[in-house]
CSV table of C-alpha atoms in Angstrom, one decimal:
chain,number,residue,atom,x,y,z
A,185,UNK,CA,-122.4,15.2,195.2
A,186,UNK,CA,-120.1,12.3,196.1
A,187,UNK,CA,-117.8,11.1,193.2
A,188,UNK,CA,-117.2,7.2,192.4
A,189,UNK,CA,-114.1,6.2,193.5
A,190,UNK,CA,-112.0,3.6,192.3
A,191,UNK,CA,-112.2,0.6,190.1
A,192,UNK,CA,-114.6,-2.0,190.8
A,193,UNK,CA,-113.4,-5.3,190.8
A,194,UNK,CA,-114.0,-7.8,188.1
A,195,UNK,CA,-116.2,-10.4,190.9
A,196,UNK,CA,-118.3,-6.9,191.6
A,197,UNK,CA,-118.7,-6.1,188.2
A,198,UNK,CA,-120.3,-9.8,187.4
A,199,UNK,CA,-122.7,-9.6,190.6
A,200,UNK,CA,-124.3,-6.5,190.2
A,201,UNK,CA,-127.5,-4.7,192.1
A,202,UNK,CA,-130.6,-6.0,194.8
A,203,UNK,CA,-130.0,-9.2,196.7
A,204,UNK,CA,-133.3,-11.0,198.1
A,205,UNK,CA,-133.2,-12.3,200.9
A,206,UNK,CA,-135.1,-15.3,202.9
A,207,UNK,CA,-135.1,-16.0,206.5
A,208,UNK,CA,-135.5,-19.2,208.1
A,209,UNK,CA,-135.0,-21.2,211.5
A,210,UNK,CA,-131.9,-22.8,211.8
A,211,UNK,CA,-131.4,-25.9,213.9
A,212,UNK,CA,-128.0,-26.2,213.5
A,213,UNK,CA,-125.0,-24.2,213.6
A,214,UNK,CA,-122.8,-23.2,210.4
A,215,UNK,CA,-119.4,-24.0,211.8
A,216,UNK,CA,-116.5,-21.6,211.4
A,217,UNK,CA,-118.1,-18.3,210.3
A,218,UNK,CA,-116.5,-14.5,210.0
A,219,UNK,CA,-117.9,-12.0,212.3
A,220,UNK,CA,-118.7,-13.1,216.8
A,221,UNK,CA,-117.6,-16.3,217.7
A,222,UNK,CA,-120.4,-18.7,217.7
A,223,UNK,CA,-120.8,-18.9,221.7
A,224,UNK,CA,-123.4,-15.8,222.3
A,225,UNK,CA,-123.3,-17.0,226.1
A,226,UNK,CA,-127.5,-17.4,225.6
A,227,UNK,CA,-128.4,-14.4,223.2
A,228,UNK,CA,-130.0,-14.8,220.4
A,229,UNK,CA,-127.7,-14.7,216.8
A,230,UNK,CA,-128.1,-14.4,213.0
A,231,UNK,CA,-126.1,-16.4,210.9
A,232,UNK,CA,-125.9,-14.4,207.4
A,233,UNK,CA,-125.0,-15.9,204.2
A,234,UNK,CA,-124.2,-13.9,200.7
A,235,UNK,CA,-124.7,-16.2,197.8
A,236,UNK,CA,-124.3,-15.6,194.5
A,237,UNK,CA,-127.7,-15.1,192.1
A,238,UNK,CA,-127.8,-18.9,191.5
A,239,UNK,CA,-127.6,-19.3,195.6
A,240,UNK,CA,-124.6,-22.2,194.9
A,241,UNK,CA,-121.7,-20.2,195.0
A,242,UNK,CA,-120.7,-18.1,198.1
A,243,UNK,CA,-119.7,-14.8,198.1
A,244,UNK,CA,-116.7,-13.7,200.7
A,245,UNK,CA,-116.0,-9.9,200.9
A,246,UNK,CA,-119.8,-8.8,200.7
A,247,UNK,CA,-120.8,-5.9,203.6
A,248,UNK,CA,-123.2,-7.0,205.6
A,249,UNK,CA,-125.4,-3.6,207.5
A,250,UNK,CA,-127.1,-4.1,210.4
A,251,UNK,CA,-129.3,-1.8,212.5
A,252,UNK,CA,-130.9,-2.5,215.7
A,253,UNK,CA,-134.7,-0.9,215.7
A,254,UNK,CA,-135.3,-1.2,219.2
A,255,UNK,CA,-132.2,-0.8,221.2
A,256,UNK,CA,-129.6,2.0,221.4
A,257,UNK,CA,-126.8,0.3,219.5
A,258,UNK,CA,-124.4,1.1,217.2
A,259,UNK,CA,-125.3,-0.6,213.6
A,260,UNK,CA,-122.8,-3.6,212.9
A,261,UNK,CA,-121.0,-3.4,209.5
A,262,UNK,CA,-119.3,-6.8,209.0
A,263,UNK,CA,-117.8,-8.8,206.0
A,264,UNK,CA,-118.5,-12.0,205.4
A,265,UNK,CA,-115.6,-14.9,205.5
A,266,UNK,CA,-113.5,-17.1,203.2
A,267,UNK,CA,-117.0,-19.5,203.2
A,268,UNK,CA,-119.3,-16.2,202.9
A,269,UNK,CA,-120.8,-16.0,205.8
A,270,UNK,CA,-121.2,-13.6,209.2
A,271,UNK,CA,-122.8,-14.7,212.4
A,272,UNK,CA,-123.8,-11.5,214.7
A,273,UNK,CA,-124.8,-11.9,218.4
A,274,UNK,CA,-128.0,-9.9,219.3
A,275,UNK,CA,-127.3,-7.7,222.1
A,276,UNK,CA,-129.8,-8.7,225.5
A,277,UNK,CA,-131.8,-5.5,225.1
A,278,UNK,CA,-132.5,-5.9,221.1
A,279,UNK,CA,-135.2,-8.3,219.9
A,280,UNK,CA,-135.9,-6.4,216.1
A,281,UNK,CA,-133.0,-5.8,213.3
A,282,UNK,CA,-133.3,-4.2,209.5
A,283,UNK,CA,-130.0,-5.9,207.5
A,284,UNK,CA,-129.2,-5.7,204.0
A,285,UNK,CA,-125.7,-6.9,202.3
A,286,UNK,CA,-123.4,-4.6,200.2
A,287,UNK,CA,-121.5,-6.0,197.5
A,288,UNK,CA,-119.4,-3.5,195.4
A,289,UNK,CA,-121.8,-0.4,194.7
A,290,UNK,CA,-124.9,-2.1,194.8
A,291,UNK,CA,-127.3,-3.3,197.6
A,292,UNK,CA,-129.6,-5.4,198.7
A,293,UNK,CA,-133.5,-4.9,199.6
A,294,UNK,CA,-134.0,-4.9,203.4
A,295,UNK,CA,-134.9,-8.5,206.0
A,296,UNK,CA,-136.4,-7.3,209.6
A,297,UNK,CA,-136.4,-10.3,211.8
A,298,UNK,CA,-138.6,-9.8,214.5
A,299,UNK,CA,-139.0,-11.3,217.8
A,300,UNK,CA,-135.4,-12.4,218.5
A,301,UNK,CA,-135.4,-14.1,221.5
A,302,UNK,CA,-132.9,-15.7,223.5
A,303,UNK,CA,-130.9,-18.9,223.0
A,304,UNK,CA,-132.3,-18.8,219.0
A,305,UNK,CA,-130.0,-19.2,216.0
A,306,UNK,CA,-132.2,-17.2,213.0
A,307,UNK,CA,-130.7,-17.6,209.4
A,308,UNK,CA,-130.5,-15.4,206.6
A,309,UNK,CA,-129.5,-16.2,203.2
A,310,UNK,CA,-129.0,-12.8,201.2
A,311,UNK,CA,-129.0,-13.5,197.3
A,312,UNK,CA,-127.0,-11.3,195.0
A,313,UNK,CA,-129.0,-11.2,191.5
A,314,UNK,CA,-128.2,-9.2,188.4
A,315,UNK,CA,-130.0,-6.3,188.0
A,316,UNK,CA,-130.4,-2.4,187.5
A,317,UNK,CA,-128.1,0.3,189.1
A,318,UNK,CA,-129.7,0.9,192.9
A,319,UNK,CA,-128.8,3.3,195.7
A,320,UNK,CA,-130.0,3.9,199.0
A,321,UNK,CA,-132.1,6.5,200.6
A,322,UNK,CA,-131.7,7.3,204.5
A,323,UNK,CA,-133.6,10.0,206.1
A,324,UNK,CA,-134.7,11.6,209.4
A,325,UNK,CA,-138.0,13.2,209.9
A,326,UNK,CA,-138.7,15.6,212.5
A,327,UNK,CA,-141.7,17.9,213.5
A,328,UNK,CA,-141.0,21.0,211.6
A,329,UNK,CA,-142.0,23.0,214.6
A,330,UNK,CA,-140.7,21.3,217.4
A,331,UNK,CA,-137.7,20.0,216.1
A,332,UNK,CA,-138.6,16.4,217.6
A,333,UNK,CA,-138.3,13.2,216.1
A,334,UNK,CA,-141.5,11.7,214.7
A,335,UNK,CA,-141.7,8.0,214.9
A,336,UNK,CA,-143.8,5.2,212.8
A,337,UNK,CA,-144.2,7.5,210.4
A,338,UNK,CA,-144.4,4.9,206.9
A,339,UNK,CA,-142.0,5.8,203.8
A,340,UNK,CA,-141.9,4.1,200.4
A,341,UNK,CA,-141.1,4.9,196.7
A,342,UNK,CA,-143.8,5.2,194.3
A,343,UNK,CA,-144.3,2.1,192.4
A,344,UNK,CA,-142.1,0.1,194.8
A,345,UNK,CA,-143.3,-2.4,197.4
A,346,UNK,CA,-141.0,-2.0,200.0
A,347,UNK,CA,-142.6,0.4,202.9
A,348,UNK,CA,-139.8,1.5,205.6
A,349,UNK,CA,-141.0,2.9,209.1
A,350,UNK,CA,-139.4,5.8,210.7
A,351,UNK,CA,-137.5,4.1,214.4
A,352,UNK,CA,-137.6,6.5,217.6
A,353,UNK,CA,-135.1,8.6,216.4
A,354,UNK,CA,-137.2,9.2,213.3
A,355,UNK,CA,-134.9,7.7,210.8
A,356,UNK,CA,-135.7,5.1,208.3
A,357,UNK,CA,-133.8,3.6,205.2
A,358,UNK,CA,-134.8,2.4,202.4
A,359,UNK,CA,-132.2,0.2,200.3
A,360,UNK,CA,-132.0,-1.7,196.5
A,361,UNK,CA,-134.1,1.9,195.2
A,362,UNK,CA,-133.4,1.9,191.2
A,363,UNK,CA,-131.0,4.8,190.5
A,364,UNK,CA,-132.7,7.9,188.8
A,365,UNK,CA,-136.0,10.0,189.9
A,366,UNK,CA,-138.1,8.7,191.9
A,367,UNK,CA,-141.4,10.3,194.3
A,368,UNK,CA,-140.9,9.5,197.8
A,369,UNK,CA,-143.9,9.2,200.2
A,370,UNK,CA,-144.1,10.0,203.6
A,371,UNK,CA,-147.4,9.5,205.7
A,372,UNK,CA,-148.1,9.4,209.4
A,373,UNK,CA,-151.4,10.1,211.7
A,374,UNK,CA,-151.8,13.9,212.5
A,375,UNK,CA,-149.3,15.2,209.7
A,376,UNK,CA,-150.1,16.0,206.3
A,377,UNK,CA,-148.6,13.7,203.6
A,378,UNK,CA,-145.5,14.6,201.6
A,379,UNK,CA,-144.7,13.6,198.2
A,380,UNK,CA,-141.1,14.7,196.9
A,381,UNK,CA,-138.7,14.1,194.2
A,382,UNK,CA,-135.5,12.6,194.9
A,383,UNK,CA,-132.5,11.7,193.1
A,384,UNK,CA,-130.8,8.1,194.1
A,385,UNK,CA,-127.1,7.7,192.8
A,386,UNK,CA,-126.1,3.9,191.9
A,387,UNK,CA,-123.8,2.8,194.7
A,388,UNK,CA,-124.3,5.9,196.7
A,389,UNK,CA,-126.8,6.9,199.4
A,390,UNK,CA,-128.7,10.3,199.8
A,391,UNK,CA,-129.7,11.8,202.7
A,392,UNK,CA,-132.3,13.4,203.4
A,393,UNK,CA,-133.7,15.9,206.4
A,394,UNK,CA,-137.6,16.1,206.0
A,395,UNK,CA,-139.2,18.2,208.2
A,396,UNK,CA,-143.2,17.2,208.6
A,397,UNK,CA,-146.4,19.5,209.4
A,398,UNK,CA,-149.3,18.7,211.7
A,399,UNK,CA,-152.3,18.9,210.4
A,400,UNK,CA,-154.0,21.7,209.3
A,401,UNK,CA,-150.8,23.6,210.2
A,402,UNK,CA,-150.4,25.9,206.5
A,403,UNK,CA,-146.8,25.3,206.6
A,404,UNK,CA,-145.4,23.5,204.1
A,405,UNK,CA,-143.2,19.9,204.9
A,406,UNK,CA,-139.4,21.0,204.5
A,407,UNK,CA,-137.0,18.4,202.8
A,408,UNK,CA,-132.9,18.8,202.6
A,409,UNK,CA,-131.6,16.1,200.4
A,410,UNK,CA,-127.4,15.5,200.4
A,411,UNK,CA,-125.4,12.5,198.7
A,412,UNK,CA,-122.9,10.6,200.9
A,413,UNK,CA,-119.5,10.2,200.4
A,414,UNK,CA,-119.2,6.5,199.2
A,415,UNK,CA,-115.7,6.2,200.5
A,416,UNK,CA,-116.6,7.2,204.3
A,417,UNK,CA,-119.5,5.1,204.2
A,418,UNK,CA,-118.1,2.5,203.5
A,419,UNK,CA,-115.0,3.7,205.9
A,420,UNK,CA,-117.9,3.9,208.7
A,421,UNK,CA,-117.5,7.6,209.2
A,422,UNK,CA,-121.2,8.4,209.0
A,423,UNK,CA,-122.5,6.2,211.6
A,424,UNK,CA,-119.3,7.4,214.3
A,425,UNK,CA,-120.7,10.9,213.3
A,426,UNK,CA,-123.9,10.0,214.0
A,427,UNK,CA,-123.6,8.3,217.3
A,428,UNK,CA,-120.5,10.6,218.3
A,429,UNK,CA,-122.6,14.1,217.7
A,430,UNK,CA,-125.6,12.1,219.5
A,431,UNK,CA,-123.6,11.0,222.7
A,432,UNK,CA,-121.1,13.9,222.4
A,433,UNK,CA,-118.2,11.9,221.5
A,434,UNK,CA,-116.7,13.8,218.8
A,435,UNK,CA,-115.9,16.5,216.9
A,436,UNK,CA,-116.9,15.7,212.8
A,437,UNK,CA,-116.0,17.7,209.4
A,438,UNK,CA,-117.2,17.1,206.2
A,439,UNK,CA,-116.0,18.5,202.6
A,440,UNK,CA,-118.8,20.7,202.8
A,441,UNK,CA,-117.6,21.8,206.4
A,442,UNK,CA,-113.7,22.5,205.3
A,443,UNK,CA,-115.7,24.7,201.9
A,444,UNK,CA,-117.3,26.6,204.0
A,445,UNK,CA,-113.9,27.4,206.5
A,446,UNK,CA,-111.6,27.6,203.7
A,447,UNK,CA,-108.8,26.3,206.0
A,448,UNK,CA,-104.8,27.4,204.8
A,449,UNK,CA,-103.9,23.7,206.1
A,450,UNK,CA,-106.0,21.2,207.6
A,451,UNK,CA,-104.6,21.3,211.3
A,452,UNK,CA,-106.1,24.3,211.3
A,453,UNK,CA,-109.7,22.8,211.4
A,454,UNK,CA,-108.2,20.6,214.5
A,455,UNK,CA,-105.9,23.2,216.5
A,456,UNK,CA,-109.1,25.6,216.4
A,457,UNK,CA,-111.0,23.0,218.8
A,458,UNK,CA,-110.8,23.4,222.7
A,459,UNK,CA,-108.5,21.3,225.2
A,460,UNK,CA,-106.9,19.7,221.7
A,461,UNK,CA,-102.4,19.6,221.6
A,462,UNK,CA,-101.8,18.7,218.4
A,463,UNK,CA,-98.1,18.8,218.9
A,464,UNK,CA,-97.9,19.6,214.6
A,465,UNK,CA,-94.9,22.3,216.3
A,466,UNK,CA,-92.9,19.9,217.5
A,467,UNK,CA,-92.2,22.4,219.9
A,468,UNK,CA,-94.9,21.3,222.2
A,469,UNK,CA,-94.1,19.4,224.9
A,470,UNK,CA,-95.8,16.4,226.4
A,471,UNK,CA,-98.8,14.5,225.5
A,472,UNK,CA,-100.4,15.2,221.8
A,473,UNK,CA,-102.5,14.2,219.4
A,474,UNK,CA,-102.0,10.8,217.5
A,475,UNK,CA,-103.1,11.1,214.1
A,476,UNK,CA,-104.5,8.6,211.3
A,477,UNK,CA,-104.4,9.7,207.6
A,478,UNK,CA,-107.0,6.8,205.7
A,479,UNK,CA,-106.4,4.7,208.8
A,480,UNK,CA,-102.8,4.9,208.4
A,481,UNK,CA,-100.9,6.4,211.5
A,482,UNK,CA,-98.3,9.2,210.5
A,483,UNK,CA,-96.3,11.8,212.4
A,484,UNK,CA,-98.9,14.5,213.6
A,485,UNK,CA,-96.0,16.9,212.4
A,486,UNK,CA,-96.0,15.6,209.0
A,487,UNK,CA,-99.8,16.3,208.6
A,488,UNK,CA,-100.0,19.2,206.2
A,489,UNK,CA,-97.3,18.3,204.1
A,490,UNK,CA,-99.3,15.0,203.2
A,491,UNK,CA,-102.3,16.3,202.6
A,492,UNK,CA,-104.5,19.8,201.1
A,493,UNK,CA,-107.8,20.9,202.4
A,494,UNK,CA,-109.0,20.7,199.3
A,495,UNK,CA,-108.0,16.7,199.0
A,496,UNK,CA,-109.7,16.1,202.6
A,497,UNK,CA,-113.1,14.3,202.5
A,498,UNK,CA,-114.0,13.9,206.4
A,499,UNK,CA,-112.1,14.6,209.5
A,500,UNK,CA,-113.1,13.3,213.1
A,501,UNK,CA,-111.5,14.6,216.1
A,502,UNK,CA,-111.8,12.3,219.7
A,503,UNK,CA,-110.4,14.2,222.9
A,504,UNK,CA,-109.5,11.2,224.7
A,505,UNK,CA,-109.8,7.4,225.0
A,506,UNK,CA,-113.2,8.2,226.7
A,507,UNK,CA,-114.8,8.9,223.5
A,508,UNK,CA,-112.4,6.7,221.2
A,509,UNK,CA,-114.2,4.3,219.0
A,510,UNK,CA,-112.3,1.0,219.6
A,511,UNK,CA,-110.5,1.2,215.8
A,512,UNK,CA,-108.3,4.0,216.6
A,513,UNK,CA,-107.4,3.2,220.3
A,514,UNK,CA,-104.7,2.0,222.5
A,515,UNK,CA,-102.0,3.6,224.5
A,516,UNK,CA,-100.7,5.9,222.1
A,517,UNK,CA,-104.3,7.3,222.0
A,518,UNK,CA,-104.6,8.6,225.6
A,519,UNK,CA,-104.7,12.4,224.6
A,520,UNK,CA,-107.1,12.4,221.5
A,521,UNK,CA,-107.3,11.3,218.5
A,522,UNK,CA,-107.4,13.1,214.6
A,523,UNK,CA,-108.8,10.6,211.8
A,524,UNK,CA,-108.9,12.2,208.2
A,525,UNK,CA,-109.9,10.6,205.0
A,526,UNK,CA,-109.1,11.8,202.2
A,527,UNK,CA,-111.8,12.0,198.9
């Protein structure tokens, strides 16, 4: 399990847990706003505003998550301005959305605007109100015997309102869930229903892999629950991994991966990958590997005396400026890329 890093700030500490949010038309524009510039060139956009629990105060710094539920996209993690605000432009192929804000180790419940259509400006006002420790849950669910995503399946917490549906890659999230035990509740036509116990973390977000039955199959629904790291979520490593393991993009470690290899240094875990120069020799000639150590670029020869396996929370490895996410790229990146975060 994932430990709390850090200190949390004195403005997080005062505006903790769920935000509620309310979403309605605007007709007219916020002005200067973080996040795409205000021309969307005839897409639609939301405008998101933070507030604080009394809605009069503004809150700059909050996370704001965004997930596009009908379109291929990468999710949109953006922070909200000096005036506490984000506007996003809605990609042309993308007409439904789940967001939520993150302020400090708490979260919001989820909005879903639907029907986004072109030329439209849809606000959301997400309120931060003081309240219990919450986590998140995110999950896939396959077909235990195919493997295959299953889709519109509906999820929920006992004794909770919110009801999350399962997109076409299967996964679902459900976010502001009270830390502690809860039952969670899967049910879709043509599988047997699941009930299981799961343990949400404040601030952090579990995982979960939950492999459903059909019906009458007598096999029994097959649930692997992990917590993430807070750090690289917050870093955006999960969702490169996600997409870059999806698209073939990437090569990902976790802590859990490094355990299991028990590396002597942490190039090790790199220089074992195909077609990769890591140049940590020096001896190597020509093009090698640039590398970042918590975003910070450092001298790939210098590597292992920064850093232990055993202080290394995630490592991603890109091959080229091909697969580079747009963070770590640039000239220097033309033969790969080695990104490791440390816990």
């Amino acid at each position: 399990m994932a430990k709390r890093e850090g200190k949390t700030s004195d403005l997080q500490r005062r505006w903790r847990a769920g935000i509620v949010f309310l979403i309605t038309l605007s007709g007219a524009g916020f002005g200067a706003v973080a996040g795409q510039e205000g021309n969307c060139d005839g897409r639609a956009s939301l405008l998101v505003t933070v507030l604080d629990e009394s809605g009069s105060t503004v809150l700059p710094g909050a996370t704001v998550v965004l997930r596009w539920t009908d379109a291929e996209r990468m999710p949109v993690r953006e922070a909200t301005g000096a005036d506490g605000r984000v506007r996003v432009c809605v990609p042309r192929d993308a007409t439904q959305a789940v967001l939520w804000a993150e302020f400090g180790d708490h979260s919001s419940g989820q909005a879903a605007p639907q029907a986004l259509a072109p030329g439209e400006e849809r606000e959301v006002r997400l309120r931060i109100l003081s309240s219990i420790p919450s986590g998140r849950l995110i999950g896939r669910l396959v077909d235990r015997e195919t493997g295959r995503p299953v889709a519109t399946a509906a999820v929920s917490v006992l004794g909770r309102p919110a009801e999350a549906a399962s997109d076409n890659r299967g996964v679902f999230r459900l976010t502001g869930v009270p830390a502690g035990q809860h039952e969670l509740q899967v049910r879709r036509l043509g599988y047997a229903p699941l009930r299981h116990e799961v343990d949400v973390t404040s601030g952090l977000t579990t995982e979960l892999e939950i492999g459903l039955v059909r019906e009458p199959v007598g096999l029994e629904p097959l649930v692997v629950s992990t917590t993430r790291s807070r750090r690289l979520e917050i870093k955006g490593f999960y969702e490169r991994k996600h997409w870059g393991e999806l698209l073939g993009l990437g090569t990902f470690y976790t802590a859990e991966d490094i355990e299991r290899r028990r590396p002597v240094r942490i190039s090790h875990m790199i220089e074992d990958l195909p077609s990769i120069r890591t140049g940590l020799d020096n001896a190597r000639a020509g093009c090698g590997l640039s590398v970042y150590l918590d975003n910070i670029r450092i001298s790939a020869a210098d590597l292992n005396r920064f850093v232990l396996p055993i202080e290394v929370a995630g490592v991603e490895v890109y091959k080229g400026p091909a697969s580079l996410p747009a963070e770590f790229g640039g000239s220097d990146s033309r033969c790969g890329v080695a990104v490791i975060w440390t816990k």
